[in-house]
Coordinates of N, CA, C and O in Angstrom, one line a residue:
M28 N 6.7 11.5 -59.0 CA 7.2 10.8 -57.8 C 7.3 9.4 -57.8 O 6.1 9.0 -58.2
K29 N 8.3 8.6 -57.5 CA 8.3 7.3 -57.4 C 8.8 6.2 -56.0 O 8.8 7.2 -55.2
L30 N 8.2 5.0 -56.0 CA 8.0 4.7 -54.7 C 9.3 4.5 -54.2 O 9.5 4.7 -53.1
N31 N 10.4 4.5 -54.6 CA 11.9 4.3 -54.3 C 12.4 6.1 -53.9 O 13.5 6.0 -53.5
D32 N 11.6 6.7 -54.3 CA 11.5 8.0 -54.1 C 11.3 8.6 -52.4 O 11.6 9.5 -51.7
I33 N 10.3 7.8 -51.8 CA 9.8 8.4 -50.5 C 10.6 7.6 -49.5 O 11.4 6.9 -49.2
R34 N 11.0 9.0 -48.6 CA 11.4 8.8 -47.3 C 10.7 9.6 -46.3 O 9.9 10.1 -46.4
D35 N 11.4 9.3 -45.0 CA 10.8 9.6 -43.9 C 11.3 11.0 -43.9 O 12.2 11.6 -44.1
N36 N 10.6 12.0 -43.0 CA 11.1 13.6 -42.8 C 12.4 13.3 -41.8 O 12.3 12.0 -41.2
S37 N 13.0 14.1 -42.3 CA 14.6 14.5 -41.3 C 14.2 14.4 -39.7 O 13.3 15.2 -39.8
G38 N 14.7 13.5 -39.1 CA 14.2 13.3 -37.7 C 13.2 12.6 -37.2 O 13.4 12.7 -36.0
A39 N 12.6 12.2 -38.1 CA 11.7 10.9 -37.4 C 11.9 9.9 -37.0 O 11.3 9.4 -36.3
R40 N 13.2 9.1 -37.8 CA 13.4 8.1 -37.1 C 15.2 8.3 -36.3 O 15.7 9.0 -37.5
K41 N 14.9 8.1 -35.2 CA 16.5 8.4 -34.5 C 17.1 6.9 -34.0 O 16.4 6.5 -33.3
D42 N 18.3 6.9 -34.3 CA 18.9 5.5 -33.2 C 19.3 6.0 -32.4 O 19.1 6.8 -31.6
R43 N 19.3 4.4 -31.2 CA 19.1 4.9 -29.9 C 20.8 5.0 -29.5 O 21.7 4.7 -30.5
I44 N 20.8 5.3 -28.9 CA 22.4 6.3 -27.9 C 23.3 5.1 -27.3 O 22.6 4.2 -26.6
R45 N 24.0 4.3 -28.1 CA 25.0 3.1 -27.4 C 26.1 3.3 -26.7 O 26.8 3.9 -26.9
I46 N 25.2 3.1 -25.5 CA 26.5 3.5 -24.2 C 27.5 3.0 -23.9 O 27.4 1.7 -24.6
G47 N 28.5 3.2 -23.1 CA 29.7 2.4 -22.8 C 30.6 2.1 -24.3 O 31.0 0.6 -24.2
R48 N 30.4 2.9 -25.1 CA 31.4 2.4 -26.2 C 32.6 3.3 -26.7 O 33.0 3.6 -27.9
G49 N 33.4 3.5 -25.7 CA 34.7 4.3 -25.9 C 34.0 5.7 -25.8 O 33.1 6.2 -26.0
I50 N 35.1 6.7 -25.1 CA 35.5 7.9 -24.9 C 35.2 9.0 -26.0 O 34.5 9.8 -25.8
G51 N 35.2 8.1 -27.3 CA 34.8 9.2 -28.4 C 33.0 9.3 -28.7 O 33.0 10.3 -29.5
S52 N 32.5 8.2 -28.0 CA 31.1 8.5 -28.5 C 30.6 9.5 -27.5 O 29.4 9.8 -27.6
G53 N 30.9 9.7 -26.2 CA 30.7 11.0 -25.7 C 29.8 9.9 -24.4 O 29.5 11.1 -23.5
K54 N 29.6 8.9 -24.4 CA 28.8 8.1 -23.8 C 29.7 6.9 -22.9 O 28.9 5.9 -23.4
G55 N 30.8 6.9 -23.2 CA 31.5 6.1 -22.8 C 31.8 5.9 -21.3 O 31.4 6.6 -20.4
K56 N 33.0 5.0 -21.0 CA 33.2 5.0 -19.6 C 32.2 4.7 -18.5 O 31.8 3.6 -18.5
T57 N 31.9 5.5 -18.1 CA 30.8 5.2 -17.0 C 29.2 5.4 -18.1 O 28.0 4.9 -16.9
G58 N 29.5 5.8 -18.7 CA 28.0 5.5 -19.6 C 26.7 6.1 -19.2 O 25.7 5.9 -19.3
G59 N 27.1 7.6 -18.8 CA 26.2 8.6 -18.5 C 25.7 8.3 -17.2 O 24.7 9.1 -16.6
R60 N 26.1 7.5 -16.1 CA 25.7 7.3 -14.8 C 26.4 8.3 -13.3 O 26.3 8.0 -12.7
G61 N 27.4 8.7 -14.0 CA 28.2 9.7 -13.2 C 29.1 8.9 -12.6 O 29.8 7.9 -13.1
Q62 N 29.7 9.1 -11.2 CA 31.0 8.4 -10.6 C 30.5 7.5 -9.6 O 29.8 8.0 -9.0
K63 N 30.1 6.2 -9.3 CA 29.7 5.6 -8.5 C 28.7 5.6 -7.5 O 28.2 6.4 -8.1
G64 N 28.8 5.2 -6.6 CA 27.5 5.2 -5.8 C 26.2 4.6 -6.2 O 26.3 3.6 -7.0
Q65 N 25.1 4.4 -5.2 CA 24.1 3.3 -5.8 C 23.3 3.4 -7.2 O 23.2 2.3 -7.7
K66 N 23.7 4.5 -7.4 CA 22.5 4.7 -8.7 C 23.5 4.4 -10.1 O 23.1 4.5 -11.2
A67 N 24.9 4.4 -9.6 CA 26.1 4.2 -11.0 C 25.4 2.5 -10.9 O 26.0 1.8 -12.3
R68 N 25.0 1.4 -10.3 CA 25.1 0.3 -10.4 C 23.9 -0.4 -10.8 O 22.6 0.6 -10.7
S69 N 23.6 -1.7 -11.1 CA 22.4 -1.8 -11.9 C 21.6 -2.5 -10.7 O 22.3 -2.8 -10.1
G70 N 19.9 -2.6 -11.4 CA 18.9 -3.1 -10.1 C 19.0 -1.6 -9.2 O 18.6 -2.4 -8.0
V71 N 18.9 -0.5 -9.4 CA 18.6 0.3 -8.3 C 16.9 0.7 -8.5 O 16.5 0.8 -9.4
A72 N 16.3 0.9 -7.6 CA 14.9 1.3 -7.1 C 14.5 1.9 -5.8 O 14.6 1.4 -5.2
I73 N 15.0 3.5 -6.2 CA 14.8 3.8 -5.3 C 13.1 5.3 -5.5 O 13.8 6.7 -5.8
K74 N 12.2 4.6 -5.6 CA 11.3 6.0 -6.0 C 10.8 6.8 -4.9 O 11.0 7.9 -5.2
G75 N 10.5 6.3 -3.8 CA 10.0 7.4 -2.8 C 11.0 7.1 -1.6 O 10.7 7.9 -0.5
F76 N 12.6 7.1 -2.0 CA 13.5 7.2 -0.7 C 13.6 8.5 -0.9 O 14.0 9.0 -1.7
E77 N 13.9 8.7 0.3 CA 14.1 10.2 0.7 C 15.3 10.7 1.9 O 15.7 11.1 2.6
G78 N 16.4 9.4 1.7 CA 17.5 9.7 2.8 C 17.1 9.2 3.7 O 16.3 8.2 4.2
G79 N 17.6 10.3 5.0 CA 17.1 9.4 6.2 C 16.0 10.7 6.8 O 14.8 10.3 7.9
Q80 N 15.3 11.3 5.7 CA 13.9 11.9 6.2 C 13.1 11.1 5.5 O 13.3 10.3 4.9
M81 N 11.7 11.4 6.7 CA 10.7 10.9 6.5 C 10.1 11.0 5.3 O 9.7 11.9 4.7
P82 N 9.8 9.3 4.4 CA 9.2 9.6 3.1 C 7.8 10.2 3.0 O 7.4 10.2 4.2
L83 N 7.4 11.3 2.0 CA 6.4 12.1 1.7 C 5.1 10.8 1.9 O 4.5 11.4 3.0
H84 N 5.2 10.0 1.5 CA 3.9 9.2 2.1 C 4.0 8.7 3.4 O 2.4 8.6 3.6
M85 N 4.5 8.2 4.0 CA 4.6 8.1 5.5 C 4.5 9.7 6.3 O 3.2 9.3 7.4
R86 N 4.7 10.8 5.9 CA 4.4 11.7 6.6 C 3.0 12.2 6.3 O 2.6 13.4 7.4
L87 N 2.1 11.9 5.3 CA 0.8 12.3 5.1 C -0.1 11.4 6.0 O -0.1 10.4 6.3
P88 N -1.3 12.0 6.5 CA -2.2 11.4 7.6 C -3.0 10.2 6.8 O -3.2 10.4 5.2
K89 N -3.4 9.1 7.3 CA -4.1 8.2 7.0 C -5.4 9.2 6.3 O -6.1 9.3 7.8
R90 N -6.3 8.2 5.6 CA -7.5 8.9 5.8 C -8.4 8.2 5.3 O -8.3 7.1 4.6
G91 N -9.7 8.1 6.0 CA -10.7 7.0 5.7 C -11.0 5.7 6.5 O -9.8 5.5 7.6
F92 N -11.7 4.9 6.4 CA -11.8 3.6 6.9 C -12.2 2.6 6.0 O -13.0 3.0 4.9
N93 N -11.5 1.4 5.8 CA -11.7 0.4 5.0 C -12.8 -0.9 5.3 O -12.1 -1.4 5.9
N94 N -14.0 -0.8 5.3 CA -14.5 -1.7 6.2 C -14.1 -3.3 5.9 O -14.6 -3.7 4.2
P95 N -13.6 -4.2 6.3 CA -13.3 -5.4 6.0 C -14.6 -6.4 5.7 O -14.5 -7.1 4.7
F96 N -15.5 -5.8 6.5 CA -16.6 -6.9 6.4 C -18.0 -6.3 5.2 O -19.2 -6.5 5.6
G97 N -17.5 -4.8 5.0 CA -18.6 -4.0 4.2 C -19.2 -5.0 2.7 O -18.5 -5.9 2.4
K98 N -20.3 -4.8 2.5 CA -21.2 -5.5 1.2 C -20.8 -4.6 0.1 O -20.7 -3.5 0.2
D99 N -20.9 -5.2 -1.0 CA -20.6 -4.6 -2.3 C -21.9 -4.8 -2.8 O -22.2 -6.1 -3.8
F100 N -22.6 -3.8 -3.1 CA -24.1 -3.6 -3.7 C -23.7 -3.2 -5.0 O -23.6 -1.8 -5.1
A101 N -24.9 -3.8 -5.9 CA -24.9 -2.7 -7.1 C -26.4 -2.0 -7.1 O -27.4 -2.6 -7.0
E102 N -26.0 -0.5 -6.9 CA -27.4 0.7 -6.5 C -28.0 0.8 -7.8 O -27.3 0.8 -9.0
V103 N -29.3 0.4 -7.7 CA -30.2 0.8 -8.8 C -31.2 1.6 -8.7 O -31.7 1.4 -7.3
N104 N -31.6 2.8 -9.4 CA -32.6 3.7 -8.6 C -33.9 3.5 -9.8 O -33.6 2.9 -11.1
L105 N -35.0 3.4 -9.1 CA -36.6 3.4 -9.9 C -36.3 4.0 -11.3 O -36.6 3.3 -12.4
G106 N -36.0 5.4 -11.3 CA -36.1 6.1 -12.5 C -35.2 5.2 -13.5 O -35.8 5.6 -14.7
M107 N -34.1 4.9 -13.3 CA -33.2 4.2 -14.4 C -34.1 3.2 -15.0 O -34.3 2.9 -16.1
V108 N -34.8 2.1 -13.9 CA -35.4 1.0 -14.1 C -36.5 1.3 -15.0 O -37.1 0.9 -16.1
Q109 N -37.4 2.7 -14.5 CA -38.2 3.1 -15.9 C -37.9 3.4 -16.7 O -38.1 3.2 -17.9
K110 N -36.7 4.2 -17.3 CA -36.1 4.4 -18.1 C -36.0 3.2 -19.1 O -35.9 3.4 -20.2
F111 N -35.3 2.5 -18.6 CA -34.6 0.8 -19.4 C -36.2 0.3 -20.0 O -36.2 -0.5 -21.1
I112 N -37.3 0.0 -18.9 CA -38.4 -0.2 -19.5 C -39.0 0.3 -20.8 O -39.5 -0.1 -21.5
D113 N -39.1 2.2 -20.5 CA -39.9 2.9 -21.7 C -38.7 2.7 -22.8 O -39.3 2.1 -24.2
A114 N -37.3 2.2 -23.0 CA -36.4 2.1 -23.7 C -36.6 0.5 -24.3 O -35.6 0.2 -25.6
K115 N -37.4 -0.3 -23.8 CA -37.4 -1.9 -24.2 C -36.1 -2.5 -24.0 O -35.9 -3.6 -24.8
K116 N -35.5 -2.0 -23.0 CA -34.4 -3.0 -23.1 C -34.3 -3.5 -21.9 O -33.9 -4.7 -21.5
L117 N -35.4 -3.4 -20.7 CA -35.8 -4.4 -19.9 C -37.3 -4.9 -20.2 O -38.2 -4.0 -20.5
D118 N -37.6 -6.5 -19.4 CA -38.9 -6.4 -19.6 C -39.6 -6.8 -18.3 O -39.2 -7.6 -17.2
A119 N -40.7 -5.6 -18.1 CA -41.5 -6.0 -16.7 C -42.0 -6.7 -16.4 O -42.6 -6.9 -15.3
K120 N -42.4 -7.7 -17.4 CA -43.3 -8.8 -17.1 C -43.0 -10.0 -16.2 O -43.6 -10.2 -15.0
G121 N -41.5 -10.4 -16.1 CA -41.1 -11.3 -15.3 C -40.5 -10.5 -14.0 O -40.8 -9.7 -13.8
V122 N -39.7 -11.5 -13.4 CA -39.3 -10.7 -12.1 C -37.6 -10.0 -12.6 O -36.8 -10.7 -13.0
L123 N -37.3 -9.2 -11.9 CA -36.4 -8.6 -12.3 C -35.4 -8.9 -11.2 O -35.6 -8.6 -10.0
D124 N -34.4 -9.6 -11.5 CA -33.4 -9.7 -10.1 C -32.0 -9.3 -10.8 O -31.8 -8.1 -11.9
H125 N -30.8 -9.8 -10.3 CA -29.6 -9.1 -10.4 C -29.2 -9.6 -11.7 O -28.2 -8.8 -12.8
E126 N -29.7 -10.8 -12.2 CA -29.3 -11.8 -13.7 C -29.6 -10.6 -14.8 O -29.1 -9.8 -15.7
A127 N -31.1 -10.4 -14.4 CA -32.0 -9.2 -15.5 C -31.0 -8.2 -15.4 O -31.2 -7.4 -16.6
L128 N -31.0 -7.7 -14.3 CA -30.8 -6.0 -14.3 C -29.3 -6.2 -14.9 O -28.7 -4.9 -15.5
K129 N -28.4 -7.1 -14.3 CA -26.8 -6.7 -15.0 C -26.9 -7.2 -16.6 O -26.3 -6.7 -17.3
A130 N -28.0 -8.0 -17.2 CA -27.9 -8.2 -18.8 C -28.1 -7.0 -19.4 O -27.8 -6.9 -20.6
A131 N -29.5 -6.2 -18.7 CA -29.6 -5.1 -19.4 C -29.0 -4.1 -19.3 O -28.7 -2.9 -19.7
G132 N -27.9 -4.0 -18.2 CA -26.6 -3.2 -18.2 C -26.9 -2.3 -17.0 O -26.4 -0.7 -17.1
L133 N -27.4 -2.5 -16.4 CA -28.1 -1.4 -15.4 C -27.5 -1.7 -14.1 O -26.8 -0.8 -13.2
A134 N -27.2 -3.0 -13.7 CA -26.2 -3.0 -12.2 C -25.3 -3.6 -12.6 O -24.5 -4.7 -13.3
R135 N -24.0 -2.6 -12.2 CA -22.6 -3.0 -12.8 C -21.8 -3.4 -11.2 O -21.9 -2.8 -10.7
G136 N -21.4 -4.5 -11.5 CA -20.6 -4.9 -10.3 C -21.4 -5.6 -9.5 O -22.7 -6.4 -9.6
G137 N -21.1 -5.2 -8.0 CA -22.2 -6.1 -6.9 C -21.9 -7.5 -7.0 O -23.1 -7.9 -6.8
K138 N -20.9 -7.4 -5.9 CA -20.9 -9.1 -6.0 C -21.4 -9.9 -4.9 O -21.9 -11.0 -4.4
D139 N -22.4 -9.0 -3.9 CA -23.3 -9.0 -2.7 C -24.7 -8.9 -3.5 O -25.8 -9.1 -2.7
G140 N -25.0 -8.8 -4.5 CA -26.1 -8.4 -5.1 C -26.8 -7.0 -5.4 O -26.1 -6.4 -5.8
V141 N -27.9 -6.8 -5.4 CA -28.0 -5.7 -6.1 C -29.1 -4.8 -4.7 O -30.1 -5.3 -4.3
R142 N -28.8 -3.5 -4.6 CA -29.9 -2.8 -3.7 C -30.8 -1.5 -4.3 O -30.1 -0.9 -5.1
L143 N -31.9 -1.9 -4.6 CA -32.4 -0.7 -4.8 C -33.0 0.7 -4.1 O -33.2 0.4 -2.9
L144 N -33.0 1.4 -4.8 CA -32.9 2.8 -4.3 C -34.4 3.6 -4.7 O -34.5 3.3 -6.1
G145 N -34.6 4.5 -4.2 CA -36.2 5.1 -4.9 C -35.8 6.5 -5.5 O -36.9 7.4 -5.7
K146 N -34.9 6.8 -6.2 CA -34.4 7.7 -6.4 C -35.4 7.8 -7.9 O -34.9 6.6 -8.9
G147 N -35.9 9.0 -8.5 CA -36.9 8.5 -9.7 C -38.8 8.4 -9.5 O -38.6 7.9 -8.4
E148 N -38.6 8.0 -10.6 CA -40.3 7.3 -10.5 C -40.6 6.5 -11.7 O -40.2 6.0 -12.5
L149 N -41.2 5.5 -10.5 CA -41.7 4.2 -11.3 C -43.3 4.0 -11.6 O -44.1 4.6 -10.8
K150 N -43.7 3.9 -12.9 CA -44.9 4.2 -13.7 C -45.0 2.6 -13.7 O -46.5 2.5 -14.1
T151 N -44.9 1.9 -13.6 CA -44.9 0.3 -14.1 C -45.1 -0.5 -13.2 O -44.3 -0.7 -12.2
K152 N -46.2 -1.6 -12.9 CA -46.5 -2.6 -12.1 C -44.9 -3.6 -12.4 O -44.4 -4.3 -13.5
V153 N -43.9 -3.4 -11.5 CA -43.0 -4.6 -11.9 C -42.5 -5.4 -10.4 O -43.0 -4.3 -9.5
S154 N -42.0 -6.6 -10.5 CA -41.8 -7.3 -9.5 C -40.2 -7.6 -9.4 O -39.6 -7.9 -10.5
F155 N -39.5 -7.3 -8.4 CA -38.5 -7.2 -8.1 C -37.7 -8.2 -7.2 O -38.4 -9.2 -6.0
K156 N -36.7 -9.1 -7.4 CA -35.8 -9.9 -6.2 C -34.7 -9.4 -6.1 O -33.5 -9.8 -6.9
V157 N -34.1 -8.4 -4.9 CA -33.3 -7.9 -4.9 C -32.5 -8.6 -3.4 O -33.4 -8.9 -2.3
A158 N -31.7 -8.1 -3.1 CA -30.9 -8.3 -1.6 C -31.0 -7.4 -1.0 O -30.8 -7.4 0.2
G159 N -31.2 -6.3 -1.4 CA -31.7 -5.0 -0.5 C -32.5 -4.0 -0.9 O -32.7 -4.1 -2.4
A160 N -33.2 -3.1 -0.3 CA -33.8 -1.9 -0.6 C -34.3 -0.9 0.1 O -34.6 -1.7 1.3
S161 N -34.6 0.3 -0.3 CA -34.7 1.0 0.7 C -36.2 1.3 0.9 O -36.9 0.7 0.1
K162 N -36.4 2.0 2.3 CA -38.3 2.2 2.1 C -39.1 3.1 1.4 O -40.0 2.3 0.9
G163 N -38.5 4.0 0.7 CA -38.8 4.8 -0.3 C -38.9 4.2 -1.3 O -40.2 4.0 -2.0
A164 N -37.9 2.9 -2.1 CA -38.1 2.2 -3.3 C -39.0 1.0 -2.9 O -40.1 1.1 -4.0
I165 N -39.7 0.6 -2.1 CA -40.5 -0.6 -1.5 C -41.6 0.4 -1.5 O -42.8 -0.2 -2.3
E166 N -42.0 1.1 -1.1 CA -43.3 1.9 -1.0 C -43.4 2.9 -2.5 O -44.8 2.6 -3.1
A167 N -42.7 3.1 -3.0 CA -42.9 3.2 -5.0 C -43.4 2.3 -5.5 O -44.1 2.4 -6.3
V168 N -42.5 1.3 -5.3 CA -43.1 -0.2 -6.2 C -44.2 -0.6 -5.8 O -45.2 -1.0 -7.0
E169 N -44.5 -0.7 -4.6 CA -45.6 -1.0 -4.3 C -46.7 -0.2 -5.0 O -48.3 -0.6 -5.0
K170 N -46.6 1.2 -4.6 CA -47.9 2.3 -5.2 C -47.9 2.0 -6.7 O -48.6 2.3 -7.0
A171 N -46.8 2.0 -7.5 CA -47.2 1.3 -8.7 C -48.1 -0.2 -8.9 O -47.8 -0.4 -10.1
G172 N -47.9 -0.8 -8.1 CA -48.8 -2.1 -8.1 C -47.8 -3.4 -8.4 O -48.5 -4.5 -8.4
G173 N -46.2 -3.1 -8.2 CA -45.8 -4.0 -8.1 C -45.0 -4.3 -6.8 O -45.8 -4.2 -5.4
K174 N -44.1 -5.6 -6.6 CA -43.7 -6.1 -5.5 C -42.5 -6.3 -5.1 O -41.6 -6.4 -6.0
V175 N -42.0 -6.1 -3.7 CA -39.9 -6.4 -3.6 C -40.2 -7.5 -3.0 O -40.6 -7.6 -1.7
E176 N -39.4 -8.5 -3.3 CA -39.3 -9.7 -2.6 C -37.6 -9.5 -2.0 O -36.4 -9.2 -2.9
V177 N -37.0 -9.1 -1.1 CA -35.6 -9.1 -0.6 C -35.6 -10.5 -0.2 O -36.1 -10.8 0.8
I178 N -33.8 -10.5 -0.5 CA -33.4 -12.1 -0.7 C -32.6 -11.8 1.0 O -32.1 -11.0 1.2
A179 N -32.7 -12.9 1.9 CA -32.1 -13.0 3.2 C -30.7 -13.4 2.6 O -30.3 -14.5 2.3
A180 N -29.5 -12.2 2.4 CA -28.3 -13.2 2.5 C -27.5 -13.7 3.2 O -27.8 -13.3 4.2
D181 N -26.6 -14.7 2.4 CA -25.8 -15.3 3.6 C -25.3 -14.8 4.8 O -24.5 -13.6 4.2
K182 N -25.1 -14.8 6.0 CA -24.5 -14.0 7.0 C -22.9 -14.5 6.6 O -22.8 -15.9 6.5
P183 N -22.3 -13.6 7.2 CA -20.8 -14.1 7.2 C -20.5 -14.8 8.9 O -21.4 -14.5 9.2
E184 N -19.1 -15.6 8.3 CA -18.8 -16.5 9.0 C -18.8 -16.0 10.5 O -19.4 -17.2 11.5
H185 N -18.4 -14.9 10.6 CA -17.9 -14.3 12.1 C -19.5 -14.2 12.6 O -19.9 -14.6 14.2
E186 N -20.6 -13.9 12.2 CA -22.0 -13.6 12.5 C -22.5 -15.0 12.9 O -23.2 -15.1 13.7
K187 N -22.5 -16.3 12.3 CA -23.2 -17.2 12.4 C -22.5 -17.7 13.8 O -23.4 -18.7 14.2
K188 N -21.2 -17.5 13.9 CA -20.2 -18.4 14.9 C -20.8 -17.7 15.8 O -21.4 -18.3 17.1
A189 N -21.3 -16.3 15.7 CA -21.9 -15.8 17.1 C -23.1 -16.1 17.8 O -23.2 -16.1 18.7
A190 N -23.8 -16.4 16.7 CA -25.2 -16.9 16.5 C -25.3 -18.2 17.3 O -26.2 -18.7 18.4
R191 N -24.1 -19.3 17.1 CA -24.2 -20.8 17.5 C -23.7 -20.4 19.0 O -24.3 -21.0 19.6
A192 N -22.7 -19.8 19.5 CA -22.3 -19.5 20.5 C -23.4 -18.6 21.6 O -23.9 -19.5 22.4
E193 N -24.9 -18.0 21.1 CA -25.4 -17.2 21.8 C -26.5 -18.7 22.2 O -27.3 -18.8 23.2
A194 N -26.9 -19.4 20.8 CA -27.9 -20.2 21.2 C -27.0 -21.7 22.4 O -27.7 -21.7 22.6
N195 N -25.8 -21.9 22.1 CA -25.3 -22.7 23.3 C -25.4 -21.9 24.5 O -25.5 -23.2 25.5
K196 N -25.6 -21.0 24.7 CA -25.4 -20.1 26.0 C -26.7 -20.6 26.7 O -27.1 -20.8 27.5
A197 N -27.9 -20.2 25.7 CA -29.1 -20.4 26.1 C -29.5 -21.6 26.3 O -30.5 -21.6 27.4
K198 N -29.2 -22.7 25.8 CA -29.3 -24.0 26.3 C -28.9 -24.7 27.3 O -29.6 -25.0 27.9
K199 N -27.6 -23.9 27.4 CA -27.0 -24.4 29.0 C -27.6 -24.0 30.5 O -27.6 -24.4 31.4
A200 N -28.1 -22.5 29.8 CA -28.8 -21.9 30.8 C -30.4 -22.5 31.2 O -30.6 -22.6 32.7
K201 N -31.0 -23.3 30.5 CA -32.3 -24.1 30.8 C -32.4 -25.1 31.6 O -31.4 -26.0 32.7

């Protein structure tokens, strides 16, 4: 065998069909689009269109609730923290905050910070600085000799406004 004898398998490369090139090609005149109508024209996009009938996506019920003021926390369990400390991916001596947990690969996402959850067992003395923690998690950390500092997150604007209005109301009442 020589280099000039090498060929593709038959049928491996297929030329595209050139449409609208005369009746002899089999795809001439209307170019395989049938006759007239919206689909025969260019720029057609009718993916979910069902004529006069109510489209499927509108017939199905809406589900769930999307809270516009909901917080996005990265949830971290104590068992995983212990696992990462044992694997020497986390240093238990310093304060474990969002940055440290994120660098270790424990806290994914969480634009509003980290929330500590009590699943698993913690044997090492560790101090945390997080945006939130469950009661069980706080008890487990303190039992192991560590401490949890919960950072007061910045309140949303509508809560601040309500608090200001309440304070002004109390001031006028005096």
